[in-house]
Amino acid sequence: MSTVRVNAERPYSVEIDYGAINKLPGLVGQASRVAVIYGEPLAEAALEVSRLVGSGEVSVLGVGVPTGEAAKTTDILIDCWRALARAGFTRSDLIIGVGGGATTDLAGFVAASWLRGVSYLSVPTTVLGMVDAAVGGKTGIDLPEGKNLVGAFHEPRAVLADLDLLRTLPDREVSSGLAEVVKAGFVRDERILSLIREHPDGARDVTSARHAELIRRAVQFKADVVADDLREVTSVGERIGRELLNFGHTLGHAIEAWENYQLRHGEAVALGMVFAGYLSRRLLGLSDAAVADLRDYLEMLGLPVEYSAAPWPQLRELMARDKKARGSSLRFVGLRAFGEPAMIVAPSERILAECYAQLGSQ
Ligand SMILES: NC(=O)c1ccc[n+]([C@@H]2O[C@H](COP(=O)([O-])OP(=O)(O)OC[C@H]3O[C@@H](n4cnc5c(N)ncnc54)[C@H](O)[C@@H]3O)[C@@H](O)[C@H]2O)c1
Ligand SMILES: [Zn+2]
């Protein structure tokens, strides 16, 4: 139905369609062994993938991994490496990741690290996995000390975003992924906002044409941003690079950590976007009406817009730690208006605390 081209160092396509996995047989290339690394709830989809790529000349190894974030551990990584070793995987073989962003982050890192890098195909099965994790080449795992601490850039040969696979996704996961979609609407693509406003229930219905169009637009947004700034160099002057993707994420990451990752990523980012809206009103002249709209869009998608569970000093400390990890001052992506992002660097402590109080009080 639609193809988004990602102009990375080695360009690749994201195919967004019902039944997109049927393109797999044409993507196996020279491989004589294929490993399908899949999250366990996706066993059925993984079987179908195996059937599509297996043949007389191609043997398929299925590697089931625990569901969600539990896959992104050193133990599971080692299990995957050893499964490849036992099956005699060579440089010309292929790895396919089937699952949410956690599974594809792991599978991509296995591909990046096996024999210093083998070909990788991504089959994301969550909204978040399609619009965010599958594009941009970042792969990795977590450590007990922190999320995503070990990883590599490794672009896939192709991404097959098969919309049929979303049918079993729980509503809460759909909403979480839509937080990244509406983020693209706030910072750049206002057509996303009108698609949501015209029919919010349709936007949340993974079988609707409206939902498919939202996914396509969000993938296009991410593809454009990463093509512009392949290695996440930096934002220079007025130009915001990959950092644009961080809208809502500065506070969002701190809330995720405070909640021990019990909130879905998109839920924490939704709260971070509301906070960024309040900061933008104070510091960038974002209008009251736009702040109210920002909250409305998130609520229409079933996302939270109020939060007060964490004491401010603790969240502030978590943001400072994140900042230290990146070696820079506290930075927020803000908005002058929808589609007009601007950086907010090192805002005053008083304004930060007041905006956090607003997040809990309306
Ligand atoms: N590489 C990147 O650039 C990038 C970007 C954003 C997020 N991420 C990573 O992605 C992860 C989050 O991704 P996520 O939100 O997809 O979470 P996830 O992978 O944990 O999946 C969420 C849940 O949905 C289940 N699931 C997946 N597909 C399903 C389906 N079709 N039907 C029913 N259940 C299904 C999973 O088993 C899991 O329980 C995090 O680890 C994050 O670090 C990476
Ligand atoms: Zn995100």
Short mmCIF file of C-alpha atoms and ligand atoms in Angstrom, two decimals:
data_model
loop_
_atom_site.label_atom_id
_atom_site.label_comp_id
_atom_site.label_asym_id
_atom_site.label_seq_id
_atom_site.Cartn_x
_atom_site.Cartn_y
_atom_site.Cartn_z
CA MET A 1 0.00 0.00 0.00
CA SER A 2 2.81 2.43 0.79
CA THR A 3 6.56 2.44 0.92
CA VAL A 4 8.71 4.90 2.85
CA ARG A 5 12.31 5.14 1.72
CA VAL A 6 14.88 5.76 4.46
CA ASN A 7 17.97 7.53 3.10
CA ALA A 8 20.44 6.07 5.54
CA GLU A 9 24.07 5.29 4.69
CA ARG A 10 22.67 2.17 3.07
CA PRO A 11 19.13 3.18 2.08
CA TYR A 12 16.25 0.82 2.77
CA SER A 13 12.47 0.68 2.51
CA VAL A 14 9.71 0.44 5.08
CA GLU A 15 6.77 -1.40 3.51
CA ILE A 16 3.52 -0.53 5.27
CA ASP A 17 0.67 -2.78 4.23
CA TYR A 18 -1.78 -5.48 5.22
CA GLY A 19 0.07 -8.71 4.49
CA ALA A 20 3.43 -6.92 4.05
CA ILE A 21 5.28 -10.03 5.26
CA ASN A 22 4.41 -11.71 1.97
CA LYS A 23 7.32 -9.71 0.52
CA LEU A 24 9.76 -11.73 2.63
CA PRO A 25 10.63 -14.42 0.06
CA GLY A 26 12.11 -11.75 -2.23
CA LEU A 27 14.32 -10.37 0.54
CA VAL A 28 16.26 -13.46 1.62
CA GLY A 29 19.08 -12.77 -0.84
CA GLN A 30 22.12 -15.06 -0.64
CA ALA A 31 21.37 -16.42 2.83
CA SER A 32 21.28 -20.16 3.30
CA ARG A 33 20.34 -19.86 7.00
CA VAL A 34 17.75 -17.53 8.50
CA ALA A 35 17.20 -16.99 12.23
CA VAL A 36 13.76 -15.71 13.19
CA ILE A 37 14.05 -14.06 16.61
CA TYR A 38 10.53 -13.49 17.92
CA GLY A 39 8.77 -12.37 21.07
CA GLU A 40 6.84 -15.28 22.49
CA PRO A 41 3.28 -13.89 21.95
CA LEU A 42 4.21 -13.70 18.27
CA ALA A 43 4.81 -17.43 17.84
CA GLU A 44 2.12 -17.74 15.20
CA ALA A 45 3.44 -14.81 13.16
CA ALA A 46 6.96 -16.22 13.49
CA LEU A 47 5.78 -19.55 12.09
CA GLU A 48 4.28 -17.77 9.10
CA VAL A 49 7.53 -15.83 8.61
CA SER A 50 9.49 -19.08 8.78
CA ARG A 51 7.21 -20.68 6.24
CA LEU A 52 7.67 -17.72 3.88
CA VAL A 53 11.48 -17.72 3.98
CA GLY A 54 12.17 -21.46 4.33
CA SER A 55 12.76 -23.58 1.26
CA GLY A 56 14.90 -26.48 0.07
CA GLU A 57 18.00 -24.27 0.05
CA VAL A 58 17.22 -22.11 3.08
CA SER A 59 17.05 -23.53 6.59
CA VAL A 60 15.21 -21.59 9.27
CA LEU A 61 16.06 -21.41 12.96
CA GLY A 62 13.30 -20.12 15.25
CA VAL A 63 14.54 -18.36 18.41
CA GLY A 64 11.77 -17.48 20.88
CA VAL A 65 12.65 -14.78 23.43
CA PRO A 66 10.70 -13.50 26.46
CA THR A 67 8.00 -10.97 25.88
CA GLY A 68 8.73 -7.24 25.94
CA GLU A 69 11.64 -5.65 27.77
CA ALA A 70 12.63 -8.98 29.37
CA ALA A 71 14.24 -9.86 26.02
CA LYS A 72 16.77 -7.02 26.19
CA THR A 73 19.19 -8.65 28.63
CA THR A 74 22.75 -9.94 28.38
CA ASP A 75 21.49 -13.46 29.22
CA ILE A 76 19.07 -13.55 26.31
CA LEU A 77 21.66 -11.97 24.02
CA ILE A 78 24.10 -14.75 24.87
CA ASP A 79 21.39 -17.38 24.29
CA CYS A 80 20.83 -15.93 20.81
CA TRP A 81 24.55 -15.83 19.97
CA ARG A 82 24.96 -19.44 21.08
CA ALA A 83 21.94 -20.58 19.06
CA LEU A 84 23.55 -19.00 15.97
CA ALA A 85 26.88 -20.64 16.77
CA ARG A 86 25.30 -24.09 17.11
CA ALA A 87 23.48 -23.61 13.78
CA GLY A 88 26.73 -22.56 12.06
CA PHE A 89 25.61 -19.06 11.05
CA THR A 90 27.97 -17.34 8.58
CA ARG A 91 28.50 -13.79 7.34
CA SER A 92 26.09 -14.26 4.46
CA ASP A 93 23.17 -15.47 6.62
CA LEU A 94 20.19 -13.44 7.71
CA ILE A 95 18.43 -12.48 10.94
CA ILE A 96 14.76 -11.49 11.10
CA GLY A 97 13.29 -9.83 14.20
CA VAL A 98 9.54 -10.29 14.80
CA GLY A 99 7.95 -8.42 17.70
CA GLY A 100 7.60 -5.10 19.48
CA GLY A 101 10.40 -2.56 19.78
CA ALA A 102 12.06 -4.54 22.56
CA THR A 103 12.32 -7.69 20.46
CA THR A 104 13.52 -5.86 17.35
CA ASP A 105 16.09 -3.90 19.40
CA LEU A 106 17.51 -7.21 20.62
CA ALA A 107 17.32 -8.96 17.24
CA GLY A 108 18.94 -5.98 15.53
CA PHE A 109 21.77 -6.01 18.05
CA VAL A 110 22.28 -9.74 17.55
CA ALA A 111 22.59 -8.99 13.81
CA ALA A 112 24.93 -6.04 14.45
CA SER A 113 27.26 -8.09 16.64
CA TRP A 114 27.24 -11.54 15.04
CA LEU A 115 30.48 -11.91 13.06
CA ARG A 116 30.74 -8.09 13.23
CA GLY A 117 27.45 -7.64 11.45
CA VAL A 118 25.09 -9.70 9.28
CA SER A 119 21.99 -8.71 7.32
CA TYR A 120 18.87 -7.91 9.27
CA LEU A 121 15.17 -7.68 8.38
CA SER A 122 12.74 -6.08 10.81
CA VAL A 123 9.12 -7.17 11.21
CA PRO A 124 7.72 -4.82 13.89
CA THR A 125 4.41 -5.90 15.44
CA THR A 126 3.50 -2.90 17.63
CA VAL A 127 2.57 0.64 16.61
CA LEU A 128 5.60 1.92 18.52
CA GLY A 129 7.81 -0.67 16.88
CA MET A 130 6.66 0.43 13.42
CA VAL A 131 6.79 4.19 13.78
CA ASP A 132 9.81 4.49 16.03
CA ALA A 133 12.04 1.50 16.78
CA ALA A 134 12.12 0.11 13.23
CA VAL A 135 13.51 3.28 11.64
CA GLY A 136 16.88 4.85 12.34
CA GLY A 137 19.16 1.86 12.86
CA LYS A 138 19.46 1.95 16.65
CA THR A 139 19.70 -1.47 18.27
CA GLY A 140 20.62 -2.53 21.77
CA ILE A 141 19.96 -4.10 25.12
CA ASP A 142 19.55 -2.98 28.73
CA LEU A 143 21.70 -3.52 31.81
CA PRO A 144 20.47 -3.65 35.41
CA GLU A 145 22.17 -0.23 35.72
CA GLY A 146 20.07 1.35 32.98
CA LYS A 147 18.12 0.98 29.76
CA ASN A 148 19.74 0.88 26.29
CA LEU A 149 23.29 1.17 27.68
CA VAL A 150 24.81 -1.28 25.19
CA GLY A 151 24.04 -1.05 21.50
CA ALA A 152 25.06 -0.31 17.95
CA PHE A 153 23.80 1.41 14.83
CA HIS A 154 22.82 -1.30 12.36
CA GLU A 155 20.44 -0.49 9.53
CA PRO A 156 18.05 -3.22 8.38
CA ARG A 157 17.94 -4.46 4.80
CA ALA A 158 14.21 -3.69 4.90
CA VAL A 159 11.34 -3.17 7.34
CA LEU A 160 8.02 -4.94 6.78
CA ALA A 161 5.30 -3.22 8.80
CA ASP A 162 2.46 -5.68 8.36
CA LEU A 163 -0.71 -3.97 9.61
CA ASP A 164 -2.48 -7.32 9.97
CA LEU A 165 -0.12 -8.16 12.81
CA LEU A 166 -1.51 -5.27 14.89
CA ARG A 167 -4.92 -6.92 15.26
CA THR A 168 -3.96 -8.74 18.46
CA LEU A 169 -2.28 -5.72 20.06
CA PRO A 170 -3.94 -4.60 23.34
CA ASP A 171 -5.54 -1.12 23.29
CA ARG A 172 -3.07 0.20 25.83
CA GLU A 173 -0.16 -0.69 23.53
CA VAL A 174 -1.94 0.95 20.59
CA SER A 175 -2.34 4.16 22.59
CA SER A 176 1.29 4.05 23.69
CA GLY A 177 2.44 3.86 20.06
CA LEU A 178 0.07 6.64 19.05
CA ALA A 179 1.86 8.96 21.49
CA GLU A 180 4.85 8.87 19.12
CA VAL A 181 2.51 9.41 16.16
CA VAL A 182 0.89 12.50 17.66
CA LYS A 183 4.37 13.73 18.66
CA ALA A 184 5.18 13.84 14.92
CA GLY A 185 1.95 15.81 14.49
CA PHE A 186 2.88 18.36 17.16
CA VAL A 187 6.41 19.04 15.97
CA ARG A 188 5.97 18.80 12.20
CA ASP A 189 3.06 17.15 10.39
CA GLU A 190 -0.21 18.89 11.19
CA ARG A 191 -2.15 16.55 8.88
CA ILE A 192 -1.62 13.93 11.60
CA LEU A 193 -3.49 16.18 14.02
CA SER A 194 -6.45 16.66 11.68
CA LEU A 195 -6.64 12.91 11.00
CA ILE A 196 -6.96 12.36 14.76
CA ARG A 197 -9.39 15.22 15.39
CA GLU A 198 -11.75 14.23 12.54
CA HIS A 199 -12.27 10.75 13.95
CA PRO A 200 -10.41 9.84 17.15
CA ASP A 201 -11.93 6.36 17.40
CA GLY A 202 -10.88 5.62 13.83
CA ALA A 203 -7.37 6.77 14.67
CA ARG A 204 -7.23 4.14 17.43
CA ASP A 205 -8.73 1.37 15.29
CA VAL A 206 -5.82 -0.63 13.87
CA THR A 207 -8.03 -1.99 11.07
CA SER A 208 -8.95 1.48 9.73
CA ALA A 209 -7.48 3.27 6.72
CA ARG A 210 -7.07 6.31 8.97
CA HIS A 211 -4.81 4.36 11.33
CA ALA A 212 -2.76 3.08 8.38
CA GLU A 213 -2.31 6.65 7.14
CA LEU A 214 -1.21 7.79 10.61
CA ILE A 215 1.41 5.05 10.70
CA ARG A 216 2.65 5.98 7.25
CA ARG A 217 2.99 9.64 8.14
CA ALA A 218 4.78 8.94 11.41
CA VAL A 219 7.23 6.58 9.66
CA GLN A 220 7.84 9.26 7.02
CA PHE A 221 8.51 11.81 9.77
CA LYS A 222 11.03 9.58 11.52
CA ALA A 223 12.67 8.68 8.19
CA ASP A 224 13.05 12.37 7.33
CA VAL A 225 14.52 13.25 10.71
CA VAL A 226 17.07 10.44 10.80
CA ALA A 227 18.10 10.93 7.17
CA ASP A 228 18.89 14.50 8.14
CA ASP A 229 21.05 13.52 11.10
CA LEU A 230 22.22 9.92 10.70
CA ARG A 231 24.47 9.63 13.72
CA GLU A 232 22.64 11.91 16.12
CA VAL A 233 25.43 14.46 15.97
CA THR A 234 23.82 17.45 17.59
CA SER A 235 21.47 20.34 17.16
CA VAL A 236 23.36 23.29 15.71
CA GLY A 237 22.08 26.82 16.30
CA GLU A 238 18.45 27.03 15.19
CA ARG A 239 18.61 23.67 13.43
CA ILE A 240 17.26 20.78 15.51
CA GLY A 241 18.50 17.36 14.36
CA ARG A 242 17.49 13.97 15.72
CA GLU A 243 16.95 15.70 19.03
CA LEU A 244 13.54 16.70 17.65
CA LEU A 245 12.44 13.13 18.37
CA ASN A 246 12.95 13.91 22.06
CA PHE A 247 9.84 16.07 22.30
CA GLY A 248 8.22 14.93 25.57
CA HIS A 249 11.11 12.61 26.37
CA THR A 250 13.22 14.65 28.81
CA LEU A 251 10.62 14.46 31.56
CA GLY A 252 9.08 11.30 30.05
CA HIS A 253 12.26 9.27 30.63
CA ALA A 254 12.45 10.48 34.24
CA ILE A 255 8.83 9.45 34.88
CA GLU A 256 9.47 6.04 33.30
CA ALA A 257 12.45 5.49 35.56
CA TRP A 258 10.59 6.71 38.68
CA GLU A 259 7.72 4.32 37.87
CA ASN A 260 10.17 1.43 37.37
CA TYR A 261 8.99 1.13 33.77
CA GLN A 262 5.47 0.16 34.83
CA LEU A 263 3.99 2.90 32.63
CA ARG A 264 4.09 2.27 28.90
CA HIS A 265 6.70 4.39 27.10
CA GLY A 266 4.06 6.40 25.22
CA GLU A 267 2.17 7.15 28.43
CA ALA A 268 5.26 8.66 30.04
CA VAL A 269 6.02 10.57 26.83
CA ALA A 270 2.44 11.92 26.77
CA LEU A 271 3.00 13.39 30.25
CA GLY A 272 6.34 14.76 29.10
CA MET A 273 4.67 16.40 26.11
CA VAL A 274 2.10 18.13 28.33
CA PHE A 275 4.96 19.34 30.54
CA ALA A 276 6.86 20.56 27.46
CA GLY A 277 3.65 22.37 26.48
CA TYR A 278 3.57 24.19 29.82
CA LEU A 279 7.24 25.10 29.54
CA SER A 280 6.66 26.31 25.99
CA ARG A 281 3.81 28.54 27.14
CA ARG A 282 6.12 30.18 29.69
CA LEU A 283 9.22 30.43 27.56
CA LEU A 284 8.28 30.31 23.88
CA GLY A 285 4.89 32.01 23.80
CA LEU A 286 2.87 28.88 22.97
CA SER A 287 -0.78 29.95 23.23
CA ASP A 288 -3.20 28.78 25.91
CA ALA A 289 -5.42 27.39 23.15
CA ALA A 290 -2.57 25.30 21.73
CA VAL A 291 -1.74 23.94 25.20
CA ALA A 292 -5.38 22.94 25.66
CA ASP A 293 -5.40 21.32 22.20
CA LEU A 294 -2.23 19.39 22.96
CA ARG A 295 -3.91 17.88 26.03
CA ASP A 296 -7.09 17.16 24.04
CA TYR A 297 -5.26 15.20 21.34
CA LEU A 298 -3.56 13.04 23.93
CA GLU A 299 -6.82 12.40 25.79
CA MET A 300 -8.57 11.48 22.53
CA LEU A 301 -5.94 8.78 22.08
CA GLY A 302 -6.45 7.37 25.58
CA LEU A 303 -3.23 8.82 26.97
CA PRO A 304 -2.70 10.41 30.41
CA VAL A 305 -2.26 14.17 30.72
CA GLU A 306 -1.98 14.65 34.48
CA TYR A 307 0.67 13.37 36.83
CA SER A 308 1.78 14.10 40.36
CA ALA A 309 2.88 10.72 41.73
CA ALA A 310 6.60 11.51 41.87
CA PRO A 311 8.03 14.20 44.16
CA TRP A 312 9.59 16.94 42.01
CA PRO A 313 13.12 16.83 43.53
CA GLN A 314 13.41 13.13 42.66
CA LEU A 315 12.29 13.63 39.06
CA ARG A 316 14.63 16.60 38.76
CA GLU A 317 17.48 14.42 39.97
CA LEU A 318 16.60 11.68 37.46
CA MET A 319 16.68 14.25 34.64
CA ALA A 320 20.06 15.50 35.87
CA ARG A 321 21.44 11.95 35.76
CA ASP A 322 20.17 11.51 32.21
CA LYS A 323 21.77 14.83 31.35
CA LYS A 324 25.12 13.77 32.81
CA ALA A 325 24.98 10.62 30.69
CA ARG A 326 24.75 12.87 27.63
CA GLY A 327 27.23 15.41 28.92
CA SER A 328 25.09 18.48 28.29
CA SER A 329 22.84 20.92 30.11
CA LEU A 330 19.15 20.19 30.64
CA ARG A 331 17.45 20.49 27.25
CA PHE A 332 13.80 20.30 26.21
CA VAL A 333 12.26 20.36 22.78
CA GLY A 334 9.53 23.00 22.98
CA LEU A 335 6.99 24.51 20.62
CA ARG A 336 6.31 28.09 19.54
CA ALA A 337 3.22 26.69 17.80
CA PHE A 338 2.27 23.30 16.33
CA GLY A 339 4.85 22.53 13.68
CA GLU A 340 7.31 25.13 15.02
CA PRO A 341 9.69 23.43 17.45
CA ALA A 342 12.44 25.29 19.31
CA MET A 343 14.96 24.21 21.95
CA ILE A 344 14.62 25.21 25.58
CA VAL A 345 18.06 25.01 27.20
CA ALA A 346 18.69 25.16 30.95
CA PRO A 347 15.38 26.74 32.02
CA SER A 348 15.24 28.20 35.53
CA GLU A 349 14.56 25.86 38.46
CA ARG A 350 11.56 27.94 39.48
CA ILE A 351 9.87 27.63 36.08
CA LEU A 352 10.59 23.89 35.94
CA ALA A 353 9.00 23.32 39.35
CA GLU A 354 5.98 25.50 38.53
CA CYS A 355 5.34 23.66 35.27
CA TYR A 356 5.58 20.32 37.06
CA ALA A 357 3.02 21.56 39.60
CA GLN A 358 0.72 22.42 36.68
CA LEU A 359 1.04 18.87 35.38
CA GLY A 360 -0.59 17.66 38.59
CA SER A 361 -3.23 20.31 39.03
CA GLN A 362 -5.64 20.62 36.12
N1 LIG B 1 15.61 1.43 18.35
C1 LIG B 1 14.93 2.53 18.51
O1 LIG B 1 15.17 3.55 17.86
C2 LIG B 1 13.81 2.54 19.49
C3 LIG B 1 12.88 3.58 19.46
C4 LIG B 1 11.82 3.55 20.35
C5 LIG B 1 11.72 2.51 21.25
N2 LIG B 1 12.66 1.53 21.26
C6 LIG B 1 12.55 0.40 22.21
O2 LIG B 1 11.32 -0.26 21.97
C7 LIG B 1 10.87 -0.85 23.17
C8 LIG B 1 9.42 -0.54 23.35
O3 LIG B 1 8.71 -1.06 22.25
P1 LIG B 1 7.19 -1.49 22.37
O4 LIG B 1 6.39 -0.39 22.93
O5 LIG B 1 6.84 -2.05 21.04
O6 LIG B 1 7.20 -2.56 23.51
P2 LIG B 1 7.45 -4.14 23.59
O7 LIG B 1 8.35 -4.64 22.55
O8 LIG B 1 7.78 -4.38 25.00
O9 LIG B 1 5.99 -4.72 23.26
C9 LIG B 1 4.91 -4.40 24.10
C10 LIG B 1 4.10 -5.63 24.46
O10 LIG B 1 3.29 -6.00 23.36
C11 LIG B 1 3.46 -7.39 23.06
N3 LIG B 1 3.22 -7.52 21.63
C12 LIG B 1 4.03 -7.14 20.62
N4 LIG B 1 3.42 -7.29 19.45
C13 LIG B 1 2.19 -7.80 19.71
C14 LIG B 1 1.07 -8.14 18.89
N5 LIG B 1 1.11 -7.95 17.57
N6 LIG B 1 -0.02 -8.63 19.49
C15 LIG B 1 -0.08 -8.76 20.84
N7 LIG B 1 0.94 -8.43 21.66
C16 LIG B 1 2.06 -7.96 21.10
C17 LIG B 1 4.85 -7.66 23.51
O11 LIG B 1 5.05 -9.03 23.74
C18 LIG B 1 4.93 -6.84 24.80
O12 LIG B 1 4.33 -7.51 25.86
C19 LIG B 1 11.76 -0.35 24.26
O13 LIG B 1 12.69 -1.35 24.59
C20 LIG B 1 12.49 0.84 23.64
O14 LIG B 1 13.77 1.03 24.18
C21 LIG B 1 13.68 1.52 20.40
ZN ZN B 2 9.92 7.53 22.38
#
